[in-house]
């Protein structure tokens, strides 16, 4: 999705790598998220309703940091991250459930100097979309169904995007943007 948005805006494309921290008994339920540059957010609402020990947090964070670092190396290779200082940054997500990864991405962009942060996703929980307005200058989410269950409910095909697909999109966007 981000590739298509970047193409439509004639804007450069990069990744802000974040990773969900999942509840041990329900890994798809985020109790928080981590991001590049040491960013970490915890979801107080989820933490109040589930049992997550300090050791659970530390264990999952350590594992996710390894995966985050691997993805940064895989997706960017030798290419430096785009400079965000003073720029408007549009962060495109597949959807907002708890909002943990979106909050982490906003914090990464802000830490890298983004002047304006816009979050965009096709679907999200209405209360999460409202909360995300505290982290982003604007939130665009046309689908916030009354009965939100999961991000996948907004898709016919919600298969995981592979590393190869991400790398191909980044390479294609890099070529397209540098040729203009």
PDB file of C-alpha atoms in Angstrom:
ATOM      1  CA  UNK A   1       0.000   0.000   0.000  1.00  0.00           C
ATOM      2  CA  UNK A   2       2.776   2.443   0.868  1.00  0.00           C
ATOM      3  CA  UNK A   3       4.307   1.911  -2.569  1.00  0.00           C
ATOM      4  CA  UNK A   4       1.041   2.934  -4.240  1.00  0.00           C
ATOM      5  CA  UNK A   5       0.657   5.972  -1.973  1.00  0.00           C
ATOM      6  CA  UNK A   6       4.238   7.095  -2.644  1.00  0.00           C
ATOM      7  CA  UNK A   7       3.670   6.646  -6.383  1.00  0.00           C
ATOM      8  CA  UNK A   8       0.451   8.685  -6.284  1.00  0.00           C
ATOM      9  CA  UNK A   9       2.171  11.458  -4.318  1.00  0.00           C
ATOM     10  CA  UNK A  10       5.359  11.297  -6.431  1.00  0.00           C
ATOM     11  CA  UNK A  11       7.190  11.003  -3.122  1.00  0.00           C
ATOM     12  CA  UNK A  12      10.194   8.954  -2.035  1.00  0.00           C
ATOM     13  CA  UNK A  13       9.495   5.674  -0.251  1.00  0.00           C
ATOM     14  CA  UNK A  14      11.310   4.259   2.753  1.00  0.00           C
ATOM     15  CA  UNK A  15      10.438   2.070   5.707  1.00  0.00           C
ATOM     16  CA  UNK A  16      10.128   2.891   9.381  1.00  0.00           C
ATOM     17  CA  UNK A  17      10.641  -0.541  10.870  1.00  0.00           C
ATOM     18  CA  UNK A  18       8.541  -1.320  13.926  1.00  0.00           C
ATOM     19  CA  UNK A  19       7.617  -4.588  15.605  1.00  0.00           C
ATOM     20  CA  UNK A  20       4.609  -5.559  17.634  1.00  0.00           C
ATOM     21  CA  UNK A  21       5.092  -6.835  21.191  1.00  0.00           C
ATOM     22  CA  UNK A  22       2.448  -9.538  21.540  1.00  0.00           C
ATOM     23  CA  UNK A  23       0.641 -10.898  24.568  1.00  0.00           C
ATOM     24  CA  UNK A  24       2.136 -14.381  25.186  1.00  0.00           C
ATOM     25  CA  UNK A  25      -1.256 -16.141  25.131  1.00  0.00           C
ATOM     26  CA  UNK A  26      -2.485 -14.038  22.145  1.00  0.00           C
ATOM     27  CA  UNK A  27       0.519 -13.013  20.017  1.00  0.00           C
ATOM     28  CA  UNK A  28      -1.643 -10.989  17.593  1.00  0.00           C
ATOM     29  CA  UNK A  29      -2.811  -8.759  20.472  1.00  0.00           C
ATOM     30  CA  UNK A  30      -0.208  -6.035  20.935  1.00  0.00           C
ATOM     31  CA  UNK A  31       0.677  -4.954  24.443  1.00  0.00           C
ATOM     32  CA  UNK A  32       3.190  -2.574  22.875  1.00  0.00           C
ATOM     33  CA  UNK A  33       5.650  -2.071  20.059  1.00  0.00           C
ATOM     34  CA  UNK A  34       9.263  -1.192  19.403  1.00  0.00           C
ATOM     35  CA  UNK A  35      10.863   0.804  16.635  1.00  0.00           C
ATOM     36  CA  UNK A  36      14.162   1.920  15.201  1.00  0.00           C
ATOM     37  CA  UNK A  37      16.347   4.108  17.379  1.00  0.00           C
ATOM     38  CA  UNK A  38      15.327   2.396  20.622  1.00  0.00           C
ATOM     39  CA  UNK A  39      11.667   3.476  20.488  1.00  0.00           C
ATOM     40  CA  UNK A  40       9.310   1.510  22.736  1.00  0.00           C
ATOM     41  CA  UNK A  41       5.652   2.066  23.526  1.00  0.00           C
ATOM     42  CA  UNK A  42       3.435   0.081  25.856  1.00  0.00           C
ATOM     43  CA  UNK A  43      -0.327  -0.060  25.442  1.00  0.00           C
ATOM     44  CA  UNK A  44      -1.719   0.790  28.889  1.00  0.00           C
ATOM     45  CA  UNK A  45      -5.221  -0.313  27.937  1.00  0.00           C
ATOM     46  CA  UNK A  46      -4.096  -3.804  26.934  1.00  0.00           C
ATOM     47  CA  UNK A  47      -1.683  -4.040  29.874  1.00  0.00           C
ATOM     48  CA  UNK A  48      -4.591  -3.397  32.286  1.00  0.00           C
ATOM     49  CA  UNK A  49      -6.590  -6.309  30.860  1.00  0.00           C
ATOM     50  CA  UNK A  50      -3.985  -9.035  30.371  1.00  0.00           C
ATOM     51  CA  UNK A  51      -1.237 -10.482  32.465  1.00  0.00           C
ATOM     52  CA  UNK A  52       2.140  -9.603  31.047  1.00  0.00           C
ATOM     53  CA  UNK A  53       5.083  -9.897  33.409  1.00  0.00           C
ATOM     54  CA  UNK A  54       8.237  -7.821  33.278  1.00  0.00           C
ATOM     55  CA  UNK A  55      10.083 -10.929  32.111  1.00  0.00           C
ATOM     56  CA  UNK A  56       7.493 -11.463  29.322  1.00  0.00           C
ATOM     57  CA  UNK A  57       8.059  -7.880  28.198  1.00  0.00           C
ATOM     58  CA  UNK A  58      11.855  -8.199  28.281  1.00  0.00           C
ATOM     59  CA  UNK A  59      11.846 -11.569  26.492  1.00  0.00           C
ATOM     60  CA  UNK A  60       9.551 -10.464  23.681  1.00  0.00           C
ATOM     61  CA  UNK A  61      11.313  -7.124  23.291  1.00  0.00           C
ATOM     62  CA  UNK A  62      14.717  -8.827  22.978  1.00  0.00           C
ATOM     63  CA  UNK A  63      13.396 -11.229  20.325  1.00  0.00           C
ATOM     64  CA  UNK A  64      11.638  -8.468  18.416  1.00  0.00           C
ATOM     65  CA  UNK A  65      14.734  -6.218  18.496  1.00  0.00           C
ATOM     66  CA  UNK A  66      16.681  -8.996  16.755  1.00  0.00           C
ATOM     67  CA  UNK A  67      13.965  -9.242  14.085  1.00  0.00           C
ATOM     68  CA  UNK A  68      13.720  -5.445  13.778  1.00  0.00           C
ATOM     69  CA  UNK A  69      17.478  -5.174  13.187  1.00  0.00           C
ATOM     70  CA  UNK A  70      17.348  -8.003  10.626  1.00  0.00           C
ATOM     71  CA  UNK A  71      14.563  -6.263   8.717  1.00  0.00           C
ATOM     72  CA  UNK A  72      16.309  -2.899   8.724  1.00  0.00           C
ATOM     73  CA  UNK A  73      19.414  -4.553   7.218  1.00  0.00           C
ATOM     74  CA  UNK A  74      17.332  -6.548   4.722  1.00  0.00           C
ATOM     75  CA  UNK A  75      15.101  -3.694   3.589  1.00  0.00           C
ATOM     76  CA  UNK A  76      17.674  -0.896   3.395  1.00  0.00           C
ATOM     77  CA  UNK A  77      20.899  -2.794   2.749  1.00  0.00           C
ATOM     78  CA  UNK A  78      23.648  -0.213   2.326  1.00  0.00           C
ATOM     79  CA  UNK A  79      21.186   2.568   1.560  1.00  0.00           C
ATOM     80  CA  UNK A  80      20.859   5.146   4.347  1.00  0.00           C
ATOM     81  CA  UNK A  81      17.432   5.958   5.769  1.00  0.00           C
ATOM     82  CA  UNK A  82      15.724   8.905   4.129  1.00  0.00           C
ATOM     83  CA  UNK A  83      16.297  12.184   5.919  1.00  0.00           C
ATOM     84  CA  UNK A  84      13.035  13.197   7.584  1.00  0.00           C
ATOM     85  CA  UNK A  85      14.124  16.453   9.243  1.00  0.00           C
ATOM     86  CA  UNK A  86      11.669  19.222   8.422  1.00  0.00           C
ATOM     87  CA  UNK A  87       9.591  17.022   6.100  1.00  0.00           C
ATOM     88  CA  UNK A  88       6.004  15.875   6.024  1.00  0.00           C
ATOM     89  CA  UNK A  89       6.003  12.107   6.514  1.00  0.00           C
ATOM     90  CA  UNK A  90       3.075   9.892   5.523  1.00  0.00           C
ATOM     91  CA  UNK A  91       3.128   6.613   7.442  1.00  0.00           C
ATOM     92  CA  UNK A  92       1.022   3.971   5.713  1.00  0.00           C
ATOM     93  CA  UNK A  93      -0.175   0.982   7.743  1.00  0.00           C
ATOM     94  CA  UNK A  94      -2.395  -1.955   6.832  1.00  0.00           C
ATOM     95  CA  UNK A  95      -4.748  -1.030   9.676  1.00  0.00           C
ATOM     96  CA  UNK A  96      -5.036   0.149  13.269  1.00  0.00           C
ATOM     97  CA  UNK A  97      -6.100  -2.402  15.892  1.00  0.00           C
ATOM     98  CA  UNK A  98      -4.476  -1.418  19.202  1.00  0.00           C
ATOM     99  CA  UNK A  99      -2.395   1.261  17.460  1.00  0.00           C
ATOM    100  CA  UNK A 100       0.846   0.247  19.156  1.00  0.00           C
ATOM    101  CA  UNK A 101       2.907  -0.087  15.989  1.00  0.00           C
ATOM    102  CA  UNK A 102       1.464   3.130  14.548  1.00  0.00           C
ATOM    103  CA  UNK A 103       2.381   5.019  17.735  1.00  0.00           C
ATOM    104  CA  UNK A 104       5.907   3.588  17.584  1.00  0.00           C
ATOM    105  CA  UNK A 105       6.230   4.622  13.928  1.00  0.00           C
ATOM    106  CA  UNK A 106       5.117   8.172  14.792  1.00  0.00           C
ATOM    107  CA  UNK A 107       7.729   8.334  17.551  1.00  0.00           C
ATOM    108  CA  UNK A 108      10.451   7.100  15.182  1.00  0.00           C
ATOM    109  CA  UNK A 109       9.484   9.737  12.601  1.00  0.00           C
ATOM    110  CA  UNK A 110       9.408  12.486  15.247  1.00  0.00           C
ATOM    111  CA  UNK A 111      12.793  11.385  16.634  1.00  0.00           C
ATOM    112  CA  UNK A 112      14.188  11.650  13.107  1.00  0.00           C
ATOM    113  CA  UNK A 113      12.933  15.226  12.856  1.00  0.00           C
ATOM    114  CA  UNK A 114       9.706  14.960  10.852  1.00  0.00           C
ATOM    115  CA  UNK A 115       7.895  18.311  10.858  1.00  0.00           C
ATOM    116  CA  UNK A 116       4.471  16.800  10.160  1.00  0.00           C
ATOM    117  CA  UNK A 117       3.343  13.202  10.594  1.00  0.00           C
ATOM    118  CA  UNK A 118       0.304  11.823   8.780  1.00  0.00           C
ATOM    119  CA  UNK A 119      -0.929   8.304   9.551  1.00  0.00           C
ATOM    120  CA  UNK A 120      -2.948   6.478   6.917  1.00  0.00           C
ATOM    121  CA  UNK A 121      -4.680   3.096   6.890  1.00  0.00           C
ATOM    122  CA  UNK A 122      -7.795   1.743   5.194  1.00  0.00           C
ATOM    123  CA  UNK A 123      -9.325   0.284   8.381  1.00  0.00           C
ATOM    124  CA  UNK A 124      -9.060   0.728  12.119  1.00  0.00           C
ATOM    125  CA  UNK A 125     -10.846   0.566  15.428  1.00  0.00           C
ATOM    126  CA  UNK A 126     -12.675   3.876  15.967  1.00  0.00           C
ATOM    127  CA  UNK A 127     -11.267   4.421  19.477  1.00  0.00           C
ATOM    128  CA  UNK A 128      -7.749   3.679  18.235  1.00  0.00           C
ATOM    129  CA  UNK A 129      -8.099   6.133  15.354  1.00  0.00           C
ATOM    130  CA  UNK A 130      -9.184   8.787  17.868  1.00  0.00           C
ATOM    131  CA  UNK A 131      -6.231   8.009  20.172  1.00  0.00           C
ATOM    132  CA  UNK A 132      -3.733   8.131  17.298  1.00  0.00           C
ATOM    133  CA  UNK A 133      -4.615  11.799  16.764  1.00  0.00           C
ATOM    134  CA  UNK A 134      -2.503  12.406  19.910  1.00  0.00           C
ATOM    135  CA  UNK A 135       0.580  11.086  18.062  1.00  0.00           C
ATOM    136  CA  UNK A 136       0.086  12.244  14.470  1.00  0.00           C
ATOM    137  CA  UNK A 137      -0.804  15.616  13.024  1.00  0.00           C
ATOM    138  CA  UNK A 138      -3.458  13.939  10.909  1.00  0.00           C
ATOM    139  CA  UNK A 139      -4.961  10.453  10.729  1.00  0.00           C
ATOM    140  CA  UNK A 140      -6.635   9.215   7.548  1.00  0.00           C
ATOM    141  CA  UNK A 141      -8.696   6.073   8.062  1.00  0.00           C
ATOM    142  CA  UNK A 142     -11.828   5.808   5.918  1.00  0.00           C
ATOM    143  CA  UNK A 143     -12.923   2.494   7.442  1.00  0.00           C
ATOM    144  CA  UNK A 144     -13.693   2.465  11.160  1.00  0.00           C
ATOM    145  CA  UNK A 145     -16.523  -0.064  11.469  1.00  0.00           C
ATOM    146  CA  UNK A 146     -18.772  -0.078  14.512  1.00  0.00           C
ATOM    147  CA  UNK A 147     -18.008  -3.756  15.070  1.00  0.00           C
ATOM    148  CA  UNK A 148     -14.249  -3.847  14.603  1.00  0.00           C
ATOM    149  CA  UNK A 149     -12.718  -7.267  15.315  1.00  0.00           C
ATOM    150  CA  UNK A 150      -9.391  -7.284  13.497  1.00  0.00           C
ATOM    151  CA  UNK A 151      -7.555  -5.481  10.711  1.00  0.00           C
ATOM    152  CA  UNK A 152      -8.040  -8.500   8.446  1.00  0.00           C
ATOM    153  CA  UNK A 153     -11.805  -7.965   8.322  1.00  0.00           C
ATOM    154  CA  UNK A 154     -11.191  -5.102   5.888  1.00  0.00           C
ATOM    155  CA  UNK A 155      -9.427  -7.293   3.323  1.00  0.00           C
ATOM    156  CA  UNK A 156     -10.344 -10.086   0.941  1.00  0.00           C
ATOM    157  CA  UNK A 157      -6.707 -11.201   0.992  1.00  0.00           C
ATOM    158  CA  UNK A 158      -4.733 -10.412   4.156  1.00  0.00           C
ATOM    159  CA  UNK A 159      -1.620 -12.467   3.446  1.00  0.00           C
ATOM    160  CA  UNK A 160       1.672 -11.331   4.953  1.00  0.00           C
ATOM    161  CA  UNK A 161       3.845  -9.221   2.658  1.00  0.00           C
ATOM    162  CA  UNK A 162       7.146 -11.041   2.176  1.00  0.00           C
ATOM    163  CA  UNK A 163      10.583  -9.513   2.674  1.00  0.00           C
ATOM    164  CA  UNK A 164      11.222 -10.002  -1.053  1.00  0.00           C
ATOM    165  CA  UNK A 165       8.057  -8.048  -1.934  1.00  0.00           C
ATOM    166  CA  UNK A 166       9.051  -5.199   0.411  1.00  0.00           C
ATOM    167  CA  UNK A 167      12.571  -5.042  -1.035  1.00  0.00           C
ATOM    168  CA  UNK A 168      11.241  -5.092  -4.607  1.00  0.00           C
ATOM    169  CA  UNK A 169       8.842  -2.222  -3.872  1.00  0.00           C
ATOM    170  CA  UNK A 170      11.607  -0.176  -2.232  1.00  0.00           C
ATOM    171  CA  UNK A 171      13.966  -0.776  -5.160  1.00  0.00           C
ATOM    172  CA  UNK A 172      11.293   0.058  -7.719  1.00  0.00           C
ATOM    173  CA  UNK A 173      10.306   3.236  -5.860  1.00  0.00           C
ATOM    174  CA  UNK A 174      13.943   4.252  -5.576  1.00  0.00           C
ATOM    175  CA  UNK A 175      14.442   3.855  -9.335  1.00  0.00           C
ATOM    176  CA  UNK A 176      11.179   5.649 -10.166  1.00  0.00           C
ATOM    177  CA  UNK A 177      11.890   8.561  -7.836  1.00  0.00           C
ATOM    178  CA  UNK A 178      15.494   9.113  -8.920  1.00  0.00           C
ATOM    179  CA  UNK A 179      14.511   9.111 -12.613  1.00  0.00           C
ATOM    180  CA  UNK A 180      12.015  11.965 -12.228  1.00  0.00           C
TER     181      UNK A 180
END
